[in-house]
Amino acid sequence: MNKEELIATLKTFKDISDYTEQSKVVKSYLLTHFVDKKAFKTNEEASRKSEFIESHYRKMYWNSEKKETINFKNVLGGDHCDYVKQSPVQMIINEAKRMKRIFAYLASNPEYFFNAPVIRQDDPISYMSFIDRDGIEKFIATQGNHRTAMGIYLQSICYDEVKINNVEIIKVNINYELLDLIEETNSKLSFYGYELYIDKCFMHIVGANYNLIKRLSLHNIEKGYFSDLFLYYDKDDLETSILENDKRIISYLNNAADFIPKMEKVYIEIRQLVNHTTNLFKNFLAMNQK
């Protein structure tokens, strides 16, 4: 159906005075257009990516004064722990915690989901956005999980774009080159009994948060010692520092796989020399005792 049909029908439920009955009617109407359950993913992917980003993001920008519009075609879901195993349609069927309120709001103001100039300062909604490996911007709800579930569902039954305005979006810039390089290097280092030890620090300046790698070390898993490859070099200009340090980290990682065998060879040679010296000293003592 198109948005005009959907909005017109939902508005006919506006005058139902009983809140419970109104919610029931709206829910029933929406589910008459229910599509294949397999068309909906649970919130697991969104939750997993949200956790990943929280651990690995490079920069997060936000501007509380600027509100944006979001299109539900590229929304993965929400990150609320209560709904990780549920899909949008399951949240509607099961009437997740605040879903009845969303049913009632649909009856009174269905235009909300079609980019109407609606401002709801008392009930904010926010998303985390990131560019995936295919270059497409994706969104994960960090606040407003129920409206997100409804938006995804409405997009599945409506031909027109479902989108809302007055949304706060936290934009995340993921350095995939660095992340991939860390994984690849760790894989190679494990053969020699090493792993990368990464120490991060959280920094804040006006308008941005930064999760920085301040120390990158080689950790000998068996022997337990660390050898620093990289220590954060701070400059007056934080942005310049980040760019320069990322380049340095990538440079170190590119050379790490070649460095480890050489270091291991030197270590073995030193141990052989120490053992040989120790044996000579023991023989010397034994001869003197005679």
Coordinates of N, CA and C in Angstrom, one line a residue, residues 41-133:
K41 N 14.8 -9.6 10.3 CA 15.9 -10.1 11.1 C 15.7 -9.6 12.6
T42 N 16.2 -10.4 13.5 CA 16.2 -10.0 14.9 C 17.1 -8.9 15.1
N43 N 17.2 -8.4 16.4 CA 18.1 -7.3 16.7 C 19.5 -7.7 17.0
E44 N 19.7 -9.0 16.8 CA 21.1 -9.6 17.1 C 22.2 -8.9 16.4
E45 N 22.0 -8.7 15.1 CA 23.0 -8.1 14.2 C 23.3 -6.7 14.7
A46 N 22.2 -5.9 15.0 CA 22.3 -4.5 15.4 C 23.1 -4.5 16.8
S47 N 22.7 -5.4 17.7 CA 23.3 -5.4 19.0 C 24.8 -5.8 18.9
R48 N 25.1 -6.8 18.0 CA 26.5 -7.2 17.9 C 27.3 -6.1 17.3
K49 N 26.8 -5.4 16.3 CA 27.6 -4.3 15.6 C 27.7 -3.2 16.6
S50 N 26.7 -2.9 17.4 CA 26.8 -1.8 18.4 C 27.9 -2.1 19.4
E51 N 28.0 -3.3 19.9 CA 29.1 -3.7 20.8 C 30.4 -3.6 20.1
F52 N 30.5 -4.0 18.9 CA 31.8 -3.9 18.1 C 32.2 -2.5 18.0
I53 N 31.3 -1.6 17.6 CA 31.6 -0.2 17.4 C 32.1 0.4 18.7
E54 N 31.4 0.1 19.8 CA 31.7 0.7 21.1 C 33.2 0.3 21.4
S55 N 33.6 -0.8 21.0 CA 35.0 -1.3 21.3 C 36.0 -0.8 20.4
H56 N 35.6 -0.5 19.1 CA 36.6 -0.3 18.1 C 36.5 1.0 17.3
Y57 N 35.5 1.8 17.6 CA 35.3 3.0 16.8 C 36.5 4.0 16.9
R58 N 36.7 4.7 15.8 CA 37.8 5.6 15.7 C 37.4 7.0 16.2
K59 N 36.2 7.5 15.7 CA 35.8 8.9 16.1 C 34.3 8.9 16.2
M60 N 33.8 9.6 17.1 CA 32.3 9.7 17.2 C 32.0 11.2 17.2
Y61 N 31.2 11.7 16.3 CA 30.8 13.1 16.2 C 29.3 13.2 16.6
W62 N 28.9 14.3 17.2 CA 27.5 14.6 17.4 C 27.3 16.1 17.5
N63 N 26.2 16.5 17.3 CA 25.8 17.9 17.4 C 24.4 17.9 17.9
S64 N 24.2 18.2 19.2 CA 22.9 18.1 19.8 C 21.9 19.2 19.3
E65 N 22.5 20.2 18.6 CA 21.6 21.2 18.1 C 21.0 20.8 16.7
K66 N 21.7 20.0 16.0 CA 21.3 19.6 14.7 C 20.5 18.3 14.7
K67 N 19.3 18.3 14.2 CA 18.5 17.2 14.1 C 18.3 16.8 12.6
E68 N 18.4 15.5 12.4 CA 18.4 15.0 11.0 C 17.2 14.1 10.8
T69 N 17.1 13.7 9.5 CA 16.0 12.8 9.1 C 16.6 11.4 8.8
I70 N 15.9 10.4 9.2 CA 16.4 9.0 9.0 C 15.4 8.2 8.2
N71 N 16.0 7.4 7.2 CA 15.2 6.5 6.4 C 15.4 5.1 6.9
F72 N 14.2 4.4 7.1 CA 14.3 3.1 7.7 C 14.8 2.0 6.8
K73 N 15.0 2.3 5.5 CA 15.5 1.2 4.6 C 16.9 0.7 5.1
N74 N 17.7 1.6 5.7 CA 19.0 1.2 6.1 C 19.2 1.1 7.6
V75 N 18.1 0.9 8.3 CA 18.1 0.7 9.8 C 18.2 -0.8 10.1
L76 N 19.3 -1.1 10.9 CA 19.5 -2.5 11.2 C 18.6 -3.0 12.3
G77 N 18.3 -2.1 13.2 CA 17.4 -2.4 14.4 C 17.9 -1.6 15.6
G78 N 17.6 -2.1 16.8 CA 17.9 -1.4 18.0 C 18.9 -2.2 18.8
D79 N 19.6 -1.5 19.8 CA 20.6 -2.2 20.6 C 20.1 -2.5 22.0
H80 N 18.8 -2.3 22.3 CA 18.4 -2.6 23.6 C 18.5 -4.1 24.0
C81 N 19.0 -4.3 25.2 CA 19.3 -5.7 25.5 C 18.1 -6.6 25.7
D82 N 16.9 -5.9 26.0 CA 15.7 -6.7 26.2 C 15.1 -7.3 24.9
Y83 N 15.6 -6.8 23.7 CA 14.9 -7.2 22.5 C 15.9 -7.8 21.5
V84 N 17.1 -8.2 22.0 CA 18.1 -8.7 21.1 C 17.6 -9.9 20.3
K85 N 16.8 -10.8 20.9 CA 16.4 -12.0 20.2 C 15.1 -11.8 19.4
Q86 N 14.5 -10.6 19.4 CA 13.3 -10.3 18.8 C 13.4 -9.5 17.5
S87 N 12.6 -9.7 16.6 CA 12.5 -9.0 15.3 C 11.5 -7.9 15.5
P88 N 11.4 -6.9 14.6 CA 10.4 -5.8 14.7 C 9.0 -6.4 14.8
V89 N 8.7 -7.4 14.0 CA 7.3 -7.9 14.0 C 7.0 -8.7 15.3
Q90 N 8.0 -9.3 15.8 CA 7.8 -10.0 17.1 C 7.6 -9.0 18.2
M91 N 8.2 -7.9 18.2 CA 8.0 -6.8 19.2 C 6.6 -6.3 19.1
I92 N 6.0 -6.2 17.9 CA 4.7 -5.8 17.7 C 3.7 -6.9 18.2
I93 N 3.9 -8.1 17.8 CA 3.0 -9.2 18.2 C 3.0 -9.4 19.7
N94 N 4.2 -9.3 20.3 CA 4.4 -9.5 21.7 C 4.1 -8.3 22.5
E95 N 3.8 -7.2 21.8 CA 3.5 -5.9 22.5 C 4.6 -5.5 23.5
A96 N 5.8 -5.4 23.0 CA 7.0 -5.1 23.8 C 6.7 -3.8 24.6
K97 N 7.3 -3.8 25.8 CA 7.1 -2.8 26.8 C 6.3 -1.5 26.5
R98 N 6.7 -0.7 25.5 CA 6.1 0.5 25.2 C 5.3 0.5 23.9
M99 N 5.1 -0.7 23.3 CA 4.5 -0.8 22.0 C 3.1 -0.3 21.9
K100 N 2.3 -0.5 23.0 CA 0.9 0.0 23.0 C 0.9 1.5 22.8
R101 N 1.8 2.2 23.4 CA 1.9 3.7 23.3 C 2.2 4.0 21.8
I102 N 3.0 3.2 21.1 CA 3.3 3.5 19.7 C 2.0 3.2 18.9
F103 N 1.2 2.2 19.2 CA 0.0 2.0 18.5 C -0.9 3.2 18.6
A104 N -1.1 3.7 19.8 CA -1.9 4.9 20.1 C -1.4 6.1 19.3
Y105 N -0.1 6.3 19.3 CA 0.5 7.4 18.6 C 0.3 7.3 17.1
L106 N 0.3 6.1 16.6 CA 0.1 5.9 15.2 C -1.3 6.4 14.8
A107 N -2.3 6.1 15.7 CA -3.7 6.5 15.4 C -3.9 8.0 15.5
S108 N -3.1 8.7 16.4 CA -3.3 10.1 16.5 C -2.4 10.9 15.6
N109 N -1.3 10.3 15.2 CA -0.3 11.1 14.4 C 0.5 10.2 13.5
P110 N -0.2 9.5 12.5 CA 0.6 8.6 11.7 C 1.6 9.2 10.8
E111 N 1.4 10.6 10.5 CA 2.4 11.3 9.7 C 3.8 11.3 10.3
Y112 N 3.9 11.0 11.6 CA 5.2 11.1 12.2 C 6.2 10.2 11.5
F113 N 5.7 9.0 11.0 CA 6.6 8.1 10.3 C 6.9 8.4 8.8
F114 N 6.3 9.6 8.4 CA 6.5 9.9 7.0 C 7.1 11.4 6.9
N115 N 8.0 11.6 7.8 CA 8.8 12.9 7.7 C 8.0 14.1 8.0
A116 N 6.9 14.0 8.8 CA 6.1 15.2 9.1 C 6.9 16.1 10.0
P117 N 6.7 17.4 10.0 CA 7.4 18.3 10.8 C 7.0 18.2 12.3
V118 N 7.3 17.1 12.9 CA 6.9 16.9 14.2 C 8.1 17.0 15.2
I119 N 7.9 17.7 16.2 CA 9.0 17.9 17.2 C 8.6 17.2 18.5
R120 N 9.3 16.3 19.0 CA 9.0 15.6 20.2 C 10.2 15.7 21.2
Q121 N 10.4 16.9 21.7 CA 11.6 17.1 22.6 C 11.5 16.3 23.8
D122 N 10.2 16.0 24.2 CA 10.0 15.2 25.5 C 10.3 13.8 25.3
D123 N 10.5 13.3 24.1 CA 10.7 11.9 23.8 C 11.7 11.7 22.7
P124 N 13.0 12.0 23.0 CA 14.0 12.0 21.9 C 14.2 10.6 21.3
I125 N 14.8 10.6 20.1 CA 15.2 9.4 19.5 C 16.5 9.6 18.8
S126 N 17.4 8.6 19.0 CA 18.8 8.8 18.5 C 19.3 7.5 17.9
Y127 N 20.2 7.7 16.9 CA 20.8 6.5 16.2 C 22.3 6.7 16.2
M128 N 23.0 5.5 16.0 CA 24.4 5.5 15.7 C 24.5 5.1 14.2
S129 N 25.3 5.8 13.5 CA 25.4 5.5 12.1 C 26.9 5.2 11.8
F130 N 27.1 4.3 10.8 CA 28.4 3.9 10.3 C 28.4 3.5 8.9
I131 N 29.5 3.6 8.2 CA 29.6 3.2 6.8 C 30.1 1.8 6.8
D132 N 29.3 0.9 6.2 CA 29.7 -0.5 6.2 C 30.7 -0.8 5.1
R133 N 31.2 -2.0 5.0 CA 32.3 -2.3 4.1 C 31.9 -2.1 2.6

